[in-house]
Coordinates of C-alpha atoms in Angstrom, one line a residue:
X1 CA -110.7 -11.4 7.8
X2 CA -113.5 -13.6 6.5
X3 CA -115.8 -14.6 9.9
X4 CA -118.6 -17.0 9.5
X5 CA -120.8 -16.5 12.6
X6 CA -123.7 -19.4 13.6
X7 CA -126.9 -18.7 15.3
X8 CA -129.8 -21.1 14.5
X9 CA -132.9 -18.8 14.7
X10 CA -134.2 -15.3 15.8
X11 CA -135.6 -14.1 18.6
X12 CA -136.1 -10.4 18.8
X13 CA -136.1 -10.3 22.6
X14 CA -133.1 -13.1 23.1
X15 CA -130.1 -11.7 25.1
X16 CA -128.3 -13.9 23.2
X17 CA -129.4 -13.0 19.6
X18 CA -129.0 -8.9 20.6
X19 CA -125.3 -9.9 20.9
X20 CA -125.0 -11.4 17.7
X21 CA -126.5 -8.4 16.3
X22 CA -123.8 -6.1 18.1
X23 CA -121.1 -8.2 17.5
X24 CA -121.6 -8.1 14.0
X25 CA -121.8 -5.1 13.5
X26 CA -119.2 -3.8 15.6
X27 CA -117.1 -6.4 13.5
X28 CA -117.8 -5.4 10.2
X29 CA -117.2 -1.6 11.2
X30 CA -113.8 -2.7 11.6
X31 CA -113.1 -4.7 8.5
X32 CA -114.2 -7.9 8.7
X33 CA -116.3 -9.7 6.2
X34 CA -119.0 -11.0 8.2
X35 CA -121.5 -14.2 7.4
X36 CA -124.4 -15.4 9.6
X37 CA -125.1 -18.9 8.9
X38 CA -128.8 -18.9 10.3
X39 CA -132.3 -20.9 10.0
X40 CA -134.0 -17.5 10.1
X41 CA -133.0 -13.8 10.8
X42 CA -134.7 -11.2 10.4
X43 CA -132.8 -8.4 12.6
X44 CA -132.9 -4.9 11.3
X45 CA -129.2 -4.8 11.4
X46 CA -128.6 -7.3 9.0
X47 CA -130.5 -6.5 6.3
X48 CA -127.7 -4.9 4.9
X49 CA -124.0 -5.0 4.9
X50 CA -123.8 -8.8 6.2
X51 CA -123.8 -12.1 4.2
X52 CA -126.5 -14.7 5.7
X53 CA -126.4 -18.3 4.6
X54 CA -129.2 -20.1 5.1
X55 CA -129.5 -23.3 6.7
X56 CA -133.3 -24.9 7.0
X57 CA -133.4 -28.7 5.9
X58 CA -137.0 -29.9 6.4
X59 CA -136.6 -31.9 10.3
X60 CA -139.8 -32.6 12.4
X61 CA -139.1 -32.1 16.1
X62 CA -137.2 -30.3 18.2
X63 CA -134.5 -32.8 18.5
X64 CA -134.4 -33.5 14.3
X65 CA -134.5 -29.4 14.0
X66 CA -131.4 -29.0 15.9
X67 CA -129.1 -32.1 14.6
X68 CA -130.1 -31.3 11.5
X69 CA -129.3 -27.6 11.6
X70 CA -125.9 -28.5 13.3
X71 CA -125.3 -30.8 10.4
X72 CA -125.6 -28.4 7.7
X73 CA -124.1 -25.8 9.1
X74 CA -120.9 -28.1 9.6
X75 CA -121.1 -28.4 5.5
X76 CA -121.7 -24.5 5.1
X77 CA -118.3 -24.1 7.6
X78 CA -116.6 -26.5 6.1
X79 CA -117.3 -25.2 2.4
X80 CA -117.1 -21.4 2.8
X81 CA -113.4 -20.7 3.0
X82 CA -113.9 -19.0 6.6
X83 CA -111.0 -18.1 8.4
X84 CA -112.7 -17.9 11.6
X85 CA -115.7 -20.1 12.5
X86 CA -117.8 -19.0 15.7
X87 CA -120.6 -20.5 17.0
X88 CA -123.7 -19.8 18.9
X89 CA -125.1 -23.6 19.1
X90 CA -123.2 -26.3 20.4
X91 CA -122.0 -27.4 16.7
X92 CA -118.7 -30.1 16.9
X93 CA -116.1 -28.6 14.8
X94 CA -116.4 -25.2 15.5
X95 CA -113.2 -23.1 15.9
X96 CA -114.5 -20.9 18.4
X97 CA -117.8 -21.5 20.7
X98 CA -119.2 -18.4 22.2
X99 CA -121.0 -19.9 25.1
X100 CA -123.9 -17.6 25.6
X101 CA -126.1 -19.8 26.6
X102 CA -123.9 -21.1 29.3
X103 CA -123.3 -24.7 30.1
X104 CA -126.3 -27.2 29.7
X105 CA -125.1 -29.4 32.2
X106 CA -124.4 -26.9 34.9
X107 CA -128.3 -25.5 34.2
X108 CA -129.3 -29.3 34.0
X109 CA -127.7 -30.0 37.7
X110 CA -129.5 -26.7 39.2
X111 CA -132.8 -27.5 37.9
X112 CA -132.6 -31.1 39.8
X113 CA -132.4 -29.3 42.4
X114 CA -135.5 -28.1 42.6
X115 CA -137.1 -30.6 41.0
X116 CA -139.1 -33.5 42.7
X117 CA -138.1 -37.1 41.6
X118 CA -140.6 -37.3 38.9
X119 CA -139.5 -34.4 37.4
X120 CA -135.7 -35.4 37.7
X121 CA -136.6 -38.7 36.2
X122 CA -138.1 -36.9 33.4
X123 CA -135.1 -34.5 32.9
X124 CA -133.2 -37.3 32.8
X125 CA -135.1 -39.3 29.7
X126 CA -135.8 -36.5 28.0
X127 CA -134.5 -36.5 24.4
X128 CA -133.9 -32.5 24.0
X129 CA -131.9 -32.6 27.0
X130 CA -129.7 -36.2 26.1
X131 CA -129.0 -34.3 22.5
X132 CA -128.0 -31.5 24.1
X133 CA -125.8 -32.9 26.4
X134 CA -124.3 -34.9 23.7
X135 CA -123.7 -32.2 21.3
X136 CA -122.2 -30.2 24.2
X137 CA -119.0 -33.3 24.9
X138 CA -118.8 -33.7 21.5
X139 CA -117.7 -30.1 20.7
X140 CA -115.7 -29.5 23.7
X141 CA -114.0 -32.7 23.3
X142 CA -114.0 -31.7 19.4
X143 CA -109.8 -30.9 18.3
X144 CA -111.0 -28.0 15.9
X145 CA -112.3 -26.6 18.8
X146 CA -109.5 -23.9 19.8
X147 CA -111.2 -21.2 21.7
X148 CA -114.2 -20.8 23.8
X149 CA -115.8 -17.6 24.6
X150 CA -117.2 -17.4 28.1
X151 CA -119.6 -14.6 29.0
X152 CA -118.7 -14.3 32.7
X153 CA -116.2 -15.7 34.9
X154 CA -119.2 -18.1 36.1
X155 CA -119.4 -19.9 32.6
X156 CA -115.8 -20.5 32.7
X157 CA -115.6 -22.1 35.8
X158 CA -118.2 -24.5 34.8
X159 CA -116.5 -25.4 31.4
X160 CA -113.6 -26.2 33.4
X161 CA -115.6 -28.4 35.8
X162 CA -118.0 -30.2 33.8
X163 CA -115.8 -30.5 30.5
X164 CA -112.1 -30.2 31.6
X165 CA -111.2 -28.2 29.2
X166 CA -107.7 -26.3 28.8
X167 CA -108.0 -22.7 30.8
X168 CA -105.9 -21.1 28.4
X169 CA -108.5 -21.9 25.8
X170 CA -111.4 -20.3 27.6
X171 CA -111.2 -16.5 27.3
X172 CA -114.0 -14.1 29.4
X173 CA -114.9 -11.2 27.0
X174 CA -118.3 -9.8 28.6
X175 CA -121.4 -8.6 26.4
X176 CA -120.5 -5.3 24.6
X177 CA -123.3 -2.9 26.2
X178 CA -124.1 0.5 23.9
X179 CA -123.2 3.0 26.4
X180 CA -124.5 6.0 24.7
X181 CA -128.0 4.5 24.6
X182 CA -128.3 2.6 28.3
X183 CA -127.0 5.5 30.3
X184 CA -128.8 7.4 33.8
X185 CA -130.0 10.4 31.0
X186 CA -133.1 7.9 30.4
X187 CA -134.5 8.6 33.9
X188 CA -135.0 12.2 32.8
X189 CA -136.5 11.4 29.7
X190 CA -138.8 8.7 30.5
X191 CA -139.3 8.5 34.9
X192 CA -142.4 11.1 34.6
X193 CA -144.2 10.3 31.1
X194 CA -143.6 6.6 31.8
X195 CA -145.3 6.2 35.5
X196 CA -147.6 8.9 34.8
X197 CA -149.0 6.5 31.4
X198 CA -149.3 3.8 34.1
X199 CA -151.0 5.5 37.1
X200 CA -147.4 4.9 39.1
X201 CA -146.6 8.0 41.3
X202 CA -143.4 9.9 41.2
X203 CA -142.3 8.9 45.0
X204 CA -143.0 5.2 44.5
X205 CA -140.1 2.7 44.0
X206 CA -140.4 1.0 40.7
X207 CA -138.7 -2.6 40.9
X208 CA -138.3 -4.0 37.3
X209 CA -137.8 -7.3 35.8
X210 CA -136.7 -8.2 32.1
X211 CA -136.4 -11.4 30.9
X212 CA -137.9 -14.0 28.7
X213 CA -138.5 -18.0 30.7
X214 CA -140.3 -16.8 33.8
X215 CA -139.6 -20.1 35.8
X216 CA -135.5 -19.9 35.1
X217 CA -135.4 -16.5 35.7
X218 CA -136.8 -16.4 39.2
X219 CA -140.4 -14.7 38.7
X220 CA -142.2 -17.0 40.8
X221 CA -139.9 -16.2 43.5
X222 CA -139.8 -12.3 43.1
X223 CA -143.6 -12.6 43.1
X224 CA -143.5 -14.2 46.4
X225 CA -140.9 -11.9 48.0
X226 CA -142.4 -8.7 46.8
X227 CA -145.7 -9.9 48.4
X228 CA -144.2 -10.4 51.9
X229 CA -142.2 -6.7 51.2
X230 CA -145.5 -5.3 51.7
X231 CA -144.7 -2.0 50.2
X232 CA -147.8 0.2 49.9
X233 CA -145.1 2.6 47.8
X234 CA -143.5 -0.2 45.9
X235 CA -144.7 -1.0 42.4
X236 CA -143.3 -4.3 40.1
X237 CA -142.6 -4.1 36.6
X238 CA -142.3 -7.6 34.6
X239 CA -141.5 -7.8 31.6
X240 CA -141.3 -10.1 29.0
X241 CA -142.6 -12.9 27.0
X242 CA -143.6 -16.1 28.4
X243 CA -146.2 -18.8 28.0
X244 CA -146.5 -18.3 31.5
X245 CA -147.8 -15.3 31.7
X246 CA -151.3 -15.4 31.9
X247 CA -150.0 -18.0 34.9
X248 CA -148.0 -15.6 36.9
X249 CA -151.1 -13.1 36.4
X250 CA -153.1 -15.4 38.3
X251 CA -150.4 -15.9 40.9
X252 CA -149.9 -12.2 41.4
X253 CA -153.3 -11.8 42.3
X254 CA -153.9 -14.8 44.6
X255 CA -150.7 -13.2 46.5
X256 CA -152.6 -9.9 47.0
X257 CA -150.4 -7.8 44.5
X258 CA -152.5 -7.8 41.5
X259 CA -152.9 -3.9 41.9
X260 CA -149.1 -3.0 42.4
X261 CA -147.5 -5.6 39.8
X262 CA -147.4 -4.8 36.2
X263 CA -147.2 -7.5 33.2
X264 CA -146.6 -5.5 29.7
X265 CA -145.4 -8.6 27.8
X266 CA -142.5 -8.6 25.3
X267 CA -141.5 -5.4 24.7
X268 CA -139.1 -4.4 20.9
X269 CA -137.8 -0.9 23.4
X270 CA -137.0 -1.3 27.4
X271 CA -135.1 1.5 27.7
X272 CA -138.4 3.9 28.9
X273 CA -138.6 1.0 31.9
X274 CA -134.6 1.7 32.7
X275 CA -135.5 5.3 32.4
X276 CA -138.7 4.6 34.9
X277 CA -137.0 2.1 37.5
X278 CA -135.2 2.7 40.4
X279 CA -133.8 -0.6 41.0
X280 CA -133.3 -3.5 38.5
X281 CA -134.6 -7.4 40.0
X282 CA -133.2 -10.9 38.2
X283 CA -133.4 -13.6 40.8
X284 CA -132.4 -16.1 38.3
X285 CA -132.2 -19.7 38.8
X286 CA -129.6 -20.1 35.8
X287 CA -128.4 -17.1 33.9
X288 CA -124.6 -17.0 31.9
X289 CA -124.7 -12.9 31.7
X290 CA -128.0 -11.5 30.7
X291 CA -127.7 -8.0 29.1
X292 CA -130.8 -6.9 30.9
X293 CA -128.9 -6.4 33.8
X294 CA -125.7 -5.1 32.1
X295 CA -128.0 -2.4 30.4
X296 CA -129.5 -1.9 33.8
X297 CA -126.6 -0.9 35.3
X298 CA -125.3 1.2 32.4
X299 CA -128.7 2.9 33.3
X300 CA -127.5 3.9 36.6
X301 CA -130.2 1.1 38.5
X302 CA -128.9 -0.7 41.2
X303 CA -129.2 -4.8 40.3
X304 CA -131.0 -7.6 42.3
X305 CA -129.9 -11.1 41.2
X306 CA -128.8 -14.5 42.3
X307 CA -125.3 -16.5 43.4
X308 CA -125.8 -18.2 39.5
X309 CA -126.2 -15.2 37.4
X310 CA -122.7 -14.3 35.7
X311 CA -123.9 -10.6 36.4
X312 CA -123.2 -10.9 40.3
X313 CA -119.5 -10.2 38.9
X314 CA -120.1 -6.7 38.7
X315 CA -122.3 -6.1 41.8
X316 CA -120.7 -4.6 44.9
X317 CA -122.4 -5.7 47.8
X318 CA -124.8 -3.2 49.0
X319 CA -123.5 -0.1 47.1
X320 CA -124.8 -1.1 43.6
X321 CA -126.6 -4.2 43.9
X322 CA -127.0 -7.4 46.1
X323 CA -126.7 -10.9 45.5
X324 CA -129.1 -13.5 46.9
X325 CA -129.3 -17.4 47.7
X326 CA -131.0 -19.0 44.4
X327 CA -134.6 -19.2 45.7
X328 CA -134.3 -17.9 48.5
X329 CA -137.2 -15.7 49.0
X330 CA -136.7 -14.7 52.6
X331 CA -133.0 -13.2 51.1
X332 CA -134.8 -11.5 48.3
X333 CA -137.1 -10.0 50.3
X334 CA -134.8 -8.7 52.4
X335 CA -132.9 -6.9 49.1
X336 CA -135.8 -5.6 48.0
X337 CA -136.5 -4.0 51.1
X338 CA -132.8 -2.8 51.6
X339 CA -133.1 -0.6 48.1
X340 CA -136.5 0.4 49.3
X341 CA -135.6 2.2 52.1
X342 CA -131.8 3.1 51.5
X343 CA -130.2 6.1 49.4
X344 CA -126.2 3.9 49.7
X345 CA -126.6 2.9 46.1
X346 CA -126.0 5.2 43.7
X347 CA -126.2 6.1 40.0
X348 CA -122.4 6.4 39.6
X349 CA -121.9 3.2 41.4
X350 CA -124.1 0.9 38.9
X351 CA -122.6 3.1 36.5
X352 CA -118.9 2.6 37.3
X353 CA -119.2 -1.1 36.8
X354 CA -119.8 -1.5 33.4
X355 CA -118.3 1.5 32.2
X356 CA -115.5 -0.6 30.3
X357 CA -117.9 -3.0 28.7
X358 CA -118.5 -0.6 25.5
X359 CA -119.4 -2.1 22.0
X360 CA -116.4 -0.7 20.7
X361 CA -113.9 -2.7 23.5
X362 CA -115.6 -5.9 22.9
X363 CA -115.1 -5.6 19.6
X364 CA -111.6 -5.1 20.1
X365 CA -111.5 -8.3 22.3
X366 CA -113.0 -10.5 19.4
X367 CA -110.5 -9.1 16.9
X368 CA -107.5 -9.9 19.3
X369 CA -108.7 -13.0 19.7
X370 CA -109.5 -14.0 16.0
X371 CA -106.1 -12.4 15.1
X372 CA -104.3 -14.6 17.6
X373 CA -106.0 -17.4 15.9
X374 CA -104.4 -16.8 12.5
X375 CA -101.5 -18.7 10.8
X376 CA -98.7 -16.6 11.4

């Protein structure tokens, strides 16, 4: 089976592109001929045993960058003899869209939401977001288009809402997570060495974070709630890259939590955090299925995220996680202190969740649904 897979760039702590990176190589352990048609990659799993094509025609501007990306990758697709085409971009003529990202229009409508009218006027005429949008009904509406990958039950809904498109075409196949490596073992090797590196007691309760785009993922908020928590034992981890940052530094310490909240910046190995943690915090504004939290759980932490994070599908109320209000920081505080002082949530119970969501299963998923694809 000869897959052509398309994702525009690299980022080595996108959720998205750590998919990619499984994917593929769960795929190719199982036969397939693999090519990434890319702008730039430079993830150590594919520096050998994968084909990359490369795809950078000079473009100034985002906008330029991306329509002109789309349109030679829709040359390298249609060129390549592929029997599968999947892609990571919203690219028209795609036979399958894995829709990692989510829907743009569904993250368009919850950030007018919070917006004032200036900035909803401005989301509005804002080029980026009209391509975008564009791209999107084009490849939906697209009759190449035959199967959509959807992340979480959450993405599908939307797909079907905003774009109309055929259930039967949209098939849920969650985020392979590496079992072996996110599993409740990393609290023994890492909950001592790591809090003692970072002056963090053993009987404090670690709250962690993990995400890159601080203001879509709730930081602001989770700041705001874990100041009102008022936990002399509580410590918060964030982590990530931002151009915030410095920002949400500043905020941390007008709140009064300076000395209990931690900022390490992007970060190539999390796993010592999951290992440290005792509960996992996402109080997204807009998130598909983040692996953070899927890992999370894998690591035995209890998970903290919002009604539009696709991860909510796996939380059971109050035994393994809880699920707040989008910004809502009355709600959040109130989680936060729940896990605080309660033993109900277990290991086994965050474990449990995700225990079917192996790389191995999801690769099995993708091959059913490439095979069903097939001429007969």
């Amino acid at each position: 089976m000869k897959i052509a897979v398309i994702r525009q760039r690299y980022n080595p702590f996108g959720g998205a592109e750590r998919f990619v990176e499984r994917a593929l190589g769960a795929l190719a352990q199982e036969g397939a001929e693999v090519s990434l048609i890319t702008r730039s990659w430079q993830g150590a799993e594919l520096r050998e045993g994968f084909h990359t094509l490369i795809c950078d025609p000079p473009a100034k501007g985002r906008v330029a960058r991306d329509r002109s990306f789309a349109q030679c990758a829709q040359t390298a697709m249609a060129e390549g003899g592929f029997d599968i085409t999947q892609a990571h971009e919203r690219i028209p003529g795609c036979m399958i869209f894995r829709a990692g990202d989510g829907v743009h229009a569904a993250w368009l409508d919850r950030l007018r939401r919070v917006r004032g009218p200036l900035g909803r006027l401005g989301l509005s005429l804002n080029p980026y977001h009209r391509y975008v949008l564009a791209a999107e009904r084009a490849m939906f509406a697209h009759p190449n288009l035959r199967a959509v990958i959807c992340n979480s039950r959450m993405v599908r809904d939307e797909i079907i809402h905003y774009y109309g498109v055929a259930e039967e075409k949209l098939h849920v196949i969650y985020n392979g997570v590496d079992l072996d490596t996110f599993h409740p073992d990393l609290a023994t090797r890492h909950r001592h060495t790591v809090r003692a590196a970072h002056g963090i007691d053993d009987d404090a309760h670690v709250f962690l974070f993990v995400g890159s785009g601080f203001e879509r993922k709730g930081v602001p908020q989770l700041l705001a709630a874990f100041a009102r928590l008022g936990a002399a034992n509580a410590r918060l981890i964030i982590v990530g890259a931002d151009r915030k940052l410095d920002a949400m530094r500043r905020l941390a310490s007008q709140l009064g939590i300076a000395d209990r909240t931690l900022f390490t910046g992007p970060l190539q190995d999390v796993k010592p955090w999951y290992g440290a943690a005792d509960t996992f915090v996402l109080p997204t504004l807009y998130d598909p299925c983040p692996n953070a939290a899927l890992e999370a759980l894998a690591c035995g932490l209890p998970i903290i995220t919002s009604t539009a994070c696709g991860a909510a599908e796996f939380v059971r109320e109050g035994k393994n996680g809880r699920i707040v209000a989008v910004q809502d920081i009355e709600a959040l505080m109130g989680a936060l202190a729940h896990f605080l002082g309660s033993k109900t949530a277990t290991r086994d119970a965050a474990r449990m969740a995700i225990h079917s969501l192996s790389l191995t299963a999801m690769a099995q998923q993708l091959l059913g649904l490439y095979r069903s694809l097939l001429p007969k």
